[in-house]
Each structure stands twice: as C-alpha cells, then as structure tokens.
C-alpha cells in the first residue's frame, strides 16, 4: 500500500459482472505498459469483460452533479510489477465504456485511459448477500450497430473465493497501469476489501466485438467464457497516479 499518495476518486462499485476468457499472451503483448509484465493464473492468461455500477462518485472529495451514479463496462487484462520488494498486481484496460462524455474526457485527460462514451443501461435484480435467492443482472451499451449487452443469473449466497482460485486472481488486482503518449507508464492504486462472489448459472453476451473492440478480439470473445461470476462490490478508493518513466 502507498498511503502517502493523495486520493483522486472514491465511489461504491456495485454488482460487478465478470466474464473471463483465456487468451494467447502474444495478443496482449503490444498493450503491456512499460515497467510491467503479463500476469498469469497457473500459466493461463485472461481478458475480462466487466460491467458494474459506479455509485456516489466523488473526485478529490467533491461530488459532481449528474455524474455521481453511472454504469461502466470495460475490457481488461492482467499485469504485475515488482517494486520495493512488493509484487504489485494490476489491470490494463483495452476499453472502458461509460454513459457520459464528461466522465470519459476526465479519465482520458488525467490518466490517458481508453474511455469512450455510449448510451448505457442496466437492470439489477441481485438479492441481498445474506439471502439464499436467485439473482439476475444485466448491463447494456449502444454502439453504432445497436445495443450490446451482458446478462448473468445466479443462485445462493455469495462467498469469499479461495486464495488460489481464479475468482481471487481476477478480483484481487489492486493497481491500474496505463501507457502514456510519451511511452511512459502511470500506475495508480485501487483500494477495496476482498469481494464475495456469486457463481453464474447462465451467461448471455451479445456484442459487436469488431465494432466495439476491434478485429483482434473476435476469436477470443466468441462462445462461452471460461468462467463467469458476479462480485458484490464495495466502497473503492483510487489514489493519484505516479509516472514510472519509459525505462523504469
């Protein structure tokens, strides 16, 4: 943890749908930021489609009118970096979709994150975590070709995943790394407790993959994901980023 860095953003992330697809690491190599390397789960590499709700969002402690509650859907993969004797496991985003242009503009301006603004919607039918009930949740985003979406059903109560599980690997990356225009990298810390997860009973994923993400992702995002689950989410704190430098 680097608690000396000032806080950039706080929010509550709620009901994170996570579809995880195994991928050839050679496809990811061109996107790996300087100073990091690909992270793997027992020799396997993954990309994830993640949809969730941003609630009570505050930037440097200030709530922004009309921009506090919104959806996000992103495509991401996993990297790691050894620094000061600590292994920092992080995520790199291929694309992050939000419904408001101002949110996308700030994220691009501050971190050079690959945000895009599209009309979005969600339907949240997840039960309370202490209830043994069926749940359903879906997120949608409209690209030029029409509506895309992901929908997951669950049953039972959520549980903290095992330490060596794929669910723990996917959810417990507490850094973000972003390549900058000059070739350097910004790293920023994301703080949250361990999340409980519901395993998916069924998954629907409809997406114009080439139109939204590009042709290179078509073969890897077709068919059923290797795993799918819903994380309950929590309060999240994002600290200000630090530039690593092109050769760091």
Tab-separated table of N, CA and C in Angstrom, residues 3-121:
chain	number	residue	atom	x	y	z
A	3	UNK	N	0.009	4.680	1.088
A	3	UNK	CA	-0.985	5.571	1.663
A	3	UNK	C	-0.531	7.019	1.682
A	4	UNK	N	0.686	7.287	1.172
A	4	UNK	CA	1.150	8.671	1.095
A	4	UNK	C	0.576	9.386	-0.118
A	5	UNK	N	0.103	8.651	-1.108
A	5	UNK	CA	-0.448	9.280	-2.300
A	5	UNK	C	-1.826	9.856	-1.998
A	6	UNK	N	-2.108	11.071	-2.495
A	6	UNK	CA	-3.436	11.648	-2.242
A	6	UNK	C	-4.528	10.879	-2.960
A	7	UNK	N	-5.737	11.003	-2.455
A	7	UNK	CA	-6.893	10.315	-3.033
A	7	UNK	C	-7.400	11.103	-4.236
A	8	UNK	N	-7.606	10.397	-5.347
A	8	UNK	CA	-8.162	11.032	-6.536
A	8	UNK	C	-9.671	10.836	-6.623
A	9	UNK	N	-10.134	9.601	-6.358
A	9	UNK	CA	-11.547	9.284	-6.562
A	9	UNK	C	-12.010	8.293	-5.505
A	10	UNK	N	-13.241	8.486	-5.052
A	10	UNK	CA	-13.911	7.487	-4.220
A	10	UNK	C	-15.275	7.189	-4.833
A	11	UNK	N	-15.743	5.972	-4.618
A	11	UNK	CA	-17.046	5.557	-5.139
A	11	UNK	C	-17.406	4.233	-4.498
A	12	UNK	N	-18.628	3.815	-4.720
A	12	UNK	CA	-19.021	2.448	-4.397
A	12	UNK	C	-19.234	1.708	-5.715
A	13	UNK	N	-18.511	0.592	-5.873
A	13	UNK	CA	-18.699	-0.257	-7.039
A	13	UNK	C	-19.661	-1.371	-6.644
A	14	UNK	N	-20.715	-1.544	-7.428
A	14	UNK	CA	-21.784	-2.467	-7.053
A	14	UNK	C	-22.003	-3.505	-8.147
A	15	UNK	N	-22.097	-4.756	-7.749
A	15	UNK	CA	-22.506	-5.880	-8.590
A	15	UNK	C	-21.721	-5.929	-9.905
A	16	UNK	N	-20.492	-6.376	-9.778
A	16	UNK	CA	-19.570	-6.464	-10.906
A	16	UNK	C	-19.756	-7.800	-11.624
A	17	UNK	N	-20.256	-7.754	-12.842
A	17	UNK	CA	-20.336	-8.936	-13.705
A	17	UNK	C	-18.970	-9.134	-14.347
A	18	UNK	N	-18.417	-10.341	-14.241
A	18	UNK	CA	-17.074	-10.598	-14.755
A	18	UNK	C	-17.091	-11.851	-15.620
A	19	UNK	N	-16.889	-11.665	-16.927
A	19	UNK	CA	-16.760	-12.759	-17.884
A	19	UNK	C	-15.289	-12.880	-18.251
A	20	UNK	N	-14.717	-14.055	-18.084
A	20	UNK	CA	-13.271	-14.224	-18.217
A	20	UNK	C	-12.942	-15.221	-19.321
A	21	UNK	N	-12.120	-14.776	-20.268
A	21	UNK	CA	-11.795	-15.557	-21.454
A	21	UNK	C	-10.285	-15.796	-21.518
A	22	UNK	N	-9.899	-17.050	-21.701
A	22	UNK	CA	-8.483	-17.343	-21.868
A	22	UNK	C	-8.015	-16.820	-23.219
A	23	UNK	N	-6.761	-16.325	-23.264
A	23	UNK	CA	-6.264	-15.676	-24.470
A	23	UNK	C	-4.785	-15.987	-24.668
A	24	UNK	N	-4.354	-15.968	-25.902
A	24	UNK	CA	-2.947	-16.121	-26.245
A	24	UNK	C	-2.194	-14.884	-25.756
A	25	UNK	N	-1.160	-15.038	-24.931
A	25	UNK	CA	-0.445	-13.860	-24.419
A	25	UNK	C	0.184	-13.002	-25.510
A	26	UNK	N	0.476	-13.590	-26.667
A	26	UNK	CA	1.057	-12.795	-27.749
A	26	UNK	C	0.098	-11.708	-28.234
A	27	UNK	N	-1.201	-11.944	-28.077
A	27	UNK	CA	-2.185	-10.927	-28.449
A	27	UNK	C	-2.112	-9.729	-27.506
A	28	UNK	N	-1.748	-9.987	-26.251
A	28	UNK	CA	-1.724	-8.930	-25.241
A	28	UNK	C	-0.414	-8.145	-25.214
A	29	UNK	N	0.668	-8.755	-25.661
A	29	UNK	CA	1.987	-8.133	-25.531
A	29	UNK	C	2.059	-6.684	-26.036
A	30	UNK	N	1.450	-6.353	-27.183
A	30	UNK	CA	1.558	-4.962	-27.652
A	30	UNK	C	0.904	-3.944	-26.724
A	31	UNK	N	0.066	-4.383	-25.798
A	31	UNK	CA	-0.662	-3.472	-24.923
A	31	UNK	C	-0.061	-3.381	-23.520
A	32	UNK	N	1.025	-4.124	-23.259
A	32	UNK	CA	1.613	-4.148	-21.917
A	32	UNK	C	2.383	-2.854	-21.669
A	33	UNK	N	2.032	-2.091	-20.636
A	33	UNK	CA	2.731	-0.826	-20.373
A	33	UNK	C	4.179	-1.062	-19.934
A	34	UNK	N	5.039	-0.103	-20.232
A	34	UNK	CA	6.438	-0.183	-19.827
A	34	UNK	C	6.535	-0.320	-18.315
A	35	UNK	N	7.456	-1.183	-17.873
A	35	UNK	CA	7.651	-1.378	-16.447
A	35	UNK	C	6.776	-2.444	-15.839
A	36	UNK	N	5.927	-3.089	-16.657
A	36	UNK	CA	5.083	-4.187	-16.173
A	36	UNK	C	5.279	-5.402	-17.063
A	37	UNK	N	4.773	-6.544	-16.611
A	37	UNK	CA	4.782	-7.767	-17.410
A	37	UNK	C	3.448	-8.467	-17.242
A	38	UNK	N	3.120	-9.327	-18.178
A	38	UNK	CA	1.854	-10.043	-18.098
A	38	UNK	C	1.781	-10.896	-16.831
A	39	UNK	N	0.626	-10.882	-16.202
A	39	UNK	CA	0.366	-11.741	-15.053
A	39	UNK	C	-0.456	-12.940	-15.525
A	40	UNK	N	-0.208	-14.102	-14.942
A	40	UNK	CA	-0.896	-15.317	-15.380
A	40	UNK	C	-1.449	-16.065	-14.186
A	41	UNK	N	-2.466	-16.870	-14.458
A	41	UNK	CA	-3.037	-17.751	-13.457
A	41	UNK	C	-2.660	-19.178	-13.820
A	42	UNK	N	-1.669	-19.712	-13.116
A	42	UNK	CA	-1.159	-21.066	-13.382
A	42	UNK	C	-0.849	-21.265	-14.865
A	43	UNK	N	-0.180	-20.275	-15.437
A	43	UNK	CA	0.252	-20.368	-16.820
A	43	UNK	C	-0.774	-19.947	-17.848
A	44	UNK	N	-1.967	-19.576	-17.408
A	44	UNK	CA	-3.008	-19.143	-18.337
A	44	UNK	C	-3.225	-17.643	-18.227
A	45	UNK	N	-3.492	-17.008	-19.361
A	45	UNK	CA	-3.724	-15.569	-19.412
A	45	UNK	C	-5.188	-15.305	-19.772
A	46	UNK	N	-5.719	-14.212	-19.228
A	46	UNK	CA	-7.137	-13.923	-19.386
A	46	UNK	C	-7.376	-12.463	-19.756
A	47	UNK	N	-8.448	-12.261	-20.517
A	47	UNK	CA	-9.073	-10.947	-20.635
A	47	UNK	C	-10.456	-11.077	-20.004
A	48	UNK	N	-10.948	-9.965	-19.466
A	48	UNK	CA	-12.246	-9.982	-18.799
A	48	UNK	C	-13.127	-8.860	-19.318
A	49	UNK	N	-14.396	-9.189	-19.568
A	49	UNK	CA	-15.426	-8.186	-19.798
A	49	UNK	C	-16.093	-7.952	-18.444
A	50	UNK	N	-16.059	-6.712	-17.976
A	50	UNK	CA	-16.531	-6.382	-16.636
A	50	UNK	C	-17.558	-5.259	-16.732
A	51	UNK	N	-18.747	-5.498	-16.187
A	51	UNK	CA	-19.777	-4.468	-16.109
A	51	UNK	C	-20.160	-4.232	-14.663
A	52	UNK	N	-20.333	-2.962	-14.280
A	52	UNK	CA	-20.669	-2.665	-12.891
A	52	UNK	C	-21.262	-1.266	-12.779
A	53	UNK	N	-21.680	-0.934	-11.566
A	53	UNK	CA	-22.267	0.368	-11.275
A	53	UNK	C	-21.314	1.205	-10.421
A	54	UNK	N	-21.066	2.427	-10.855
A	54	UNK	CA	-20.380	3.452	-10.072
A	54	UNK	C	-21.453	4.206	-9.292
A	55	UNK	N	-21.349	4.246	-7.954
A	55	UNK	CA	-22.331	4.947	-7.129
A	55	UNK	C	-21.639	5.935	-6.198
A	56	UNK	N	-22.275	7.086	-5.977
A	56	UNK	CA	-21.762	8.132	-5.084
A	56	UNK	C	-20.315	8.478	-5.421
A	57	UNK	N	-20.059	8.725	-6.680
A	57	UNK	CA	-18.700	9.017	-7.144
A	57	UNK	C	-18.287	10.429	-6.742
A	58	UNK	N	-17.080	10.536	-6.204
A	58	UNK	CA	-16.526	11.829	-5.804
A	58	UNK	C	-15.103	11.936	-6.324
A	59	UNK	N	-14.787	13.052	-6.952
A	59	UNK	CA	-13.445	13.320	-7.451
A	59	UNK	C	-12.786	14.318	-6.511
A	60	UNK	N	-11.690	13.876	-5.869
A	60	UNK	CA	-10.994	14.668	-4.857
A	60	UNK	C	-11.974	15.171	-3.796
A	61	UNK	N	-12.894	14.285	-3.422
A	61	UNK	CA	-13.835	14.565	-2.355
A	61	UNK	C	-15.076	15.324	-2.752
A	62	UNK	N	-15.165	15.723	-4.012
A	62	UNK	CA	-16.266	16.581	-4.455
A	62	UNK	C	-17.225	15.768	-5.327
A	63	UNK	N	-18.520	15.686	-4.970
A	63	UNK	CA	-19.496	15.034	-5.848
A	63	UNK	C	-19.816	15.937	-7.037
A	64	UNK	N	-19.823	15.370	-8.217
A	64	UNK	CA	-20.072	16.143	-9.425
A	64	UNK	C	-21.545	15.982	-9.812
A	65	UNK	N	-22.311	17.065	-9.858
A	65	UNK	CA	-23.742	16.945	-10.185
A	65	UNK	C	-23.970	16.198	-11.499
A	66	UNK	N	-24.930	15.281	-11.487
A	66	UNK	CA	-25.352	14.477	-12.643
A	66	UNK	C	-24.308	13.444	-13.064
A	67	UNK	N	-23.221	13.327	-12.309
A	67	UNK	CA	-22.173	12.377	-12.668
A	67	UNK	C	-21.766	11.505	-11.477
A	68	UNK	N	-22.660	11.312	-10.533
A	68	UNK	CA	-22.328	10.532	-9.343
A	68	UNK	C	-22.627	9.046	-9.522
A	69	UNK	N	-23.692	8.740	-10.255
A	69	UNK	CA	-24.126	7.345	-10.415
A	69	UNK	C	-24.208	7.002	-11.898
A	70	UNK	N	-23.500	5.963	-12.313
A	70	UNK	CA	-23.497	5.594	-13.730
A	70	UNK	C	-22.959	4.182	-13.880
A	71	UNK	N	-23.120	3.617	-15.065
A	71	UNK	CA	-22.604	2.290	-15.379
A	71	UNK	C	-21.218	2.405	-16.041
A	72	UNK	N	-20.476	1.302	-15.965
A	72	UNK	CA	-19.258	1.153	-16.762
A	72	UNK	C	-19.161	-0.296	-17.224
A	73	UNK	N	-18.721	-0.494	-18.453
A	73	UNK	CA	-18.359	-1.812	-18.975
A	73	UNK	C	-16.966	-1.688	-19.558
A	74	UNK	N	-16.060	-2.572	-19.149
A	74	UNK	CA	-14.699	-2.488	-19.672
A	74	UNK	C	-14.189	-3.844	-20.112
A	75	UNK	N	-13.172	-3.791	-20.956
A	75	UNK	CA	-12.397	-4.966	-21.368
A	75	UNK	C	-10.997	-4.766	-20.824
A	76	UNK	N	-10.494	-5.747	-20.053
A	76	UNK	CA	-9.218	-5.557	-19.366
A	76	UNK	C	-8.418	-6.851	-19.342
A	77	UNK	N	-7.106	-6.711	-19.052
A	77	UNK	CA	-6.255	-7.873	-18.823
A	77	UNK	C	-5.348	-7.576	-17.638
A	78	UNK	N	-4.424	-8.509	-17.325
A	78	UNK	CA	-3.770	-8.507	-16.026
A	78	UNK	C	-2.243	-8.486	-16.155
A	79	UNK	N	-1.624	-7.618	-15.362
A	79	UNK	CA	-0.171	-7.471	-15.370
A	79	UNK	C	0.329	-7.455	-13.925
A	80	UNK	N	1.649	-7.459	-13.788
A	80	UNK	CA	2.267	-7.341	-12.465
A	80	UNK	C	3.541	-6.522	-12.584
A	81	UNK	N	3.990	-6.033	-11.426
A	81	UNK	CA	5.199	-5.218	-11.369
A	81	UNK	C	5.819	-5.405	-9.991
A	82	UNK	N	7.109	-5.677	-9.950
A	82	UNK	CA	7.823	-5.787	-8.684
A	82	UNK	C	8.459	-4.445	-8.360
A	83	UNK	N	8.131	-3.917	-7.191
A	83	UNK	CA	8.624	-2.608	-6.795
A	83	UNK	C	8.839	-2.580	-5.293
A	84	UNK	N	10.052	-2.187	-4.882
A	84	UNK	CA	10.405	-2.058	-3.467
A	84	UNK	C	10.110	-3.350	-2.697
A	85	UNK	N	10.420	-4.493	-3.317
A	85	UNK	CA	10.206	-5.767	-2.670
A	85	UNK	C	8.766	-6.218	-2.609
A	86	UNK	N	7.870	-5.513	-3.304
A	86	UNK	CA	6.441	-5.834	-3.300
A	86	UNK	C	5.996	-6.206	-4.708
A	87	UNK	N	5.210	-7.243	-4.814
A	87	UNK	CA	4.614	-7.586	-6.108
A	87	UNK	C	3.290	-6.858	-6.236
A	88	UNK	N	3.223	-5.947	-7.184
A	88	UNK	CA	2.025	-5.156	-7.400
A	88	UNK	C	1.289	-5.702	-8.619
A	89	UNK	N	0.155	-6.307	-8.368
A	89	UNK	CA	-0.638	-6.935	-9.429
A	89	UNK	C	-1.712	-5.961	-9.872
A	90	UNK	N	-1.777	-5.731	-11.188
A	90	UNK	CA	-2.663	-4.686	-11.680
A	90	UNK	C	-3.420	-5.074	-12.927
A	91	UNK	N	-4.241	-4.153	-13.379
A	91	UNK	CA	-5.030	-4.342	-14.593
A	91	UNK	C	-4.647	-3.286	-15.613
A	92	UNK	N	-4.835	-3.638	-16.876
A	92	UNK	CA	-4.673	-2.724	-18.005
A	92	UNK	C	-5.965	-2.779	-18.805
A	93	UNK	N	-6.478	-1.619	-19.163
A	93	UNK	CA	-7.753	-1.559	-19.864
A	93	UNK	C	-7.554	-1.419	-21.365
A	94	UNK	N	-8.287	-2.223	-22.105
A	94	UNK	CA	-8.343	-2.096	-23.560
A	94	UNK	C	-9.371	-1.025	-23.941
A	95	UNK	N	-10.500	-1.040	-23.255
A	95	UNK	CA	-11.533	-0.029	-23.498
A	95	UNK	C	-12.455	0.030	-22.293
A	96	UNK	N	-12.851	1.246	-21.926
A	96	UNK	CA	-13.783	1.468	-20.828
A	96	UNK	C	-14.942	2.313	-21.351
A	97	UNK	N	-16.146	1.798	-21.214
A	97	UNK	CA	-17.335	2.455	-21.745
A	97	UNK	C	-18.152	3.010	-20.587
A	98	UNK	N	-18.507	4.280	-20.673
A	98	UNK	CA	-19.354	4.952	-19.694
A	98	UNK	C	-20.415	5.744	-20.453
A	99	UNK	N	-21.489	6.181	-19.771
A	99	UNK	CA	-22.578	6.837	-20.499
A	99	UNK	C	-22.435	8.344	-20.687
A	100	UNK	N	-21.455	8.975	-20.046
A	100	UNK	CA	-21.375	10.437	-20.106
A	100	UNK	C	-20.028	10.891	-20.662
A	101	UNK	N	-20.062	11.831	-21.575
A	101	UNK	CA	-18.847	12.307	-22.246
A	101	UNK	C	-17.891	12.980	-21.267
A	102	UNK	N	-18.407	13.685	-20.265
A	102	UNK	CA	-17.525	14.379	-19.318
A	102	UNK	C	-16.684	13.386	-18.527
A	103	UNK	N	-17.265	12.255	-18.150
A	103	UNK	CA	-16.516	11.235	-17.415
A	103	UNK	C	-15.389	10.690	-18.281
A	104	UNK	N	-15.700	10.372	-19.528
A	104	UNK	CA	-14.692	9.848	-20.438
A	104	UNK	C	-13.583	10.876	-20.674
A	105	UNK	N	-13.951	12.142	-20.791
A	105	UNK	CA	-12.951	13.185	-21.040
A	105	UNK	C	-11.989	13.320	-19.876
A	106	UNK	N	-12.498	13.325	-18.642
A	106	UNK	CA	-11.637	13.457	-17.466
A	106	UNK	C	-10.677	12.278	-17.372
A	107	UNK	N	-11.179	11.061	-17.576
A	107	UNK	CA	-10.335	9.874	-17.479
A	107	UNK	C	-9.235	9.879	-18.541
A	108	UNK	N	-9.563	10.315	-19.744
A	108	UNK	CA	-8.538	10.401	-20.792
A	108	UNK	C	-7.526	11.485	-20.473
A	109	UNK	N	-7.998	12.621	-19.948
A	109	UNK	CA	-7.112	13.753	-19.689
A	109	UNK	C	-6.175	13.482	-18.521
A	110	UNK	N	-6.667	12.844	-17.453
A	110	UNK	CA	-5.867	12.647	-16.246
A	110	UNK	C	-4.942	11.443	-16.368
A	111	UNK	N	-5.440	10.320	-16.892
A	111	UNK	CA	-4.666	9.082	-16.909
A	111	UNK	C	-4.410	8.525	-18.305
A	112	UNK	N	-4.936	9.166	-19.346
A	112	UNK	CA	-4.860	8.638	-20.704
A	112	UNK	C	-5.515	7.261	-20.790
A	113	UNK	N	-6.546	7.038	-19.979
A	113	UNK	CA	-7.285	5.783	-20.022
A	113	UNK	C	-8.168	5.743	-21.273
A	114	UNK	N	-8.330	4.559	-21.875
A	114	UNK	CA	-9.077	4.436	-23.138
A	114	UNK	C	-10.595	4.426	-22.930
A	115	UNK	N	-11.127	5.539	-22.484
A	115	UNK	CA	-12.568	5.656	-22.231
A	115	UNK	C	-13.312	6.068	-23.497
A	116	UNK	N	-14.555	5.592	-23.596
A	116	UNK	CA	-15.465	6.001	-24.664
A	116	UNK	C	-16.840	6.184	-24.055
A	117	UNK	N	-17.608	7.132	-24.584
A	117	UNK	CA	-18.957	7.405	-24.090
A	117	UNK	C	-19.985	6.819	-25.048
A	118	UNK	N	-20.909	6.023	-24.508
A	118	UNK	CA	-22.009	5.434	-25.270
A	118	UNK	C	-23.250	5.418	-24.385
A	119	UNK	N	-24.439	5.465	-24.961
A	119	UNK	CA	-25.647	5.272	-24.148
A	119	UNK	C	-25.587	3.923	-23.432
A	120	UNK	N	-25.994	3.914	-22.150
A	120	UNK	CA	-25.906	2.682	-21.362
A	120	UNK	C	-27.172	2.494	-20.530
A	121	UNK	N	-27.360	1.266	-20.051
A	121	UNK	CA	-28.477	0.948	-19.175
A	121	UNK	C	-28.110	-0.295	-18.369
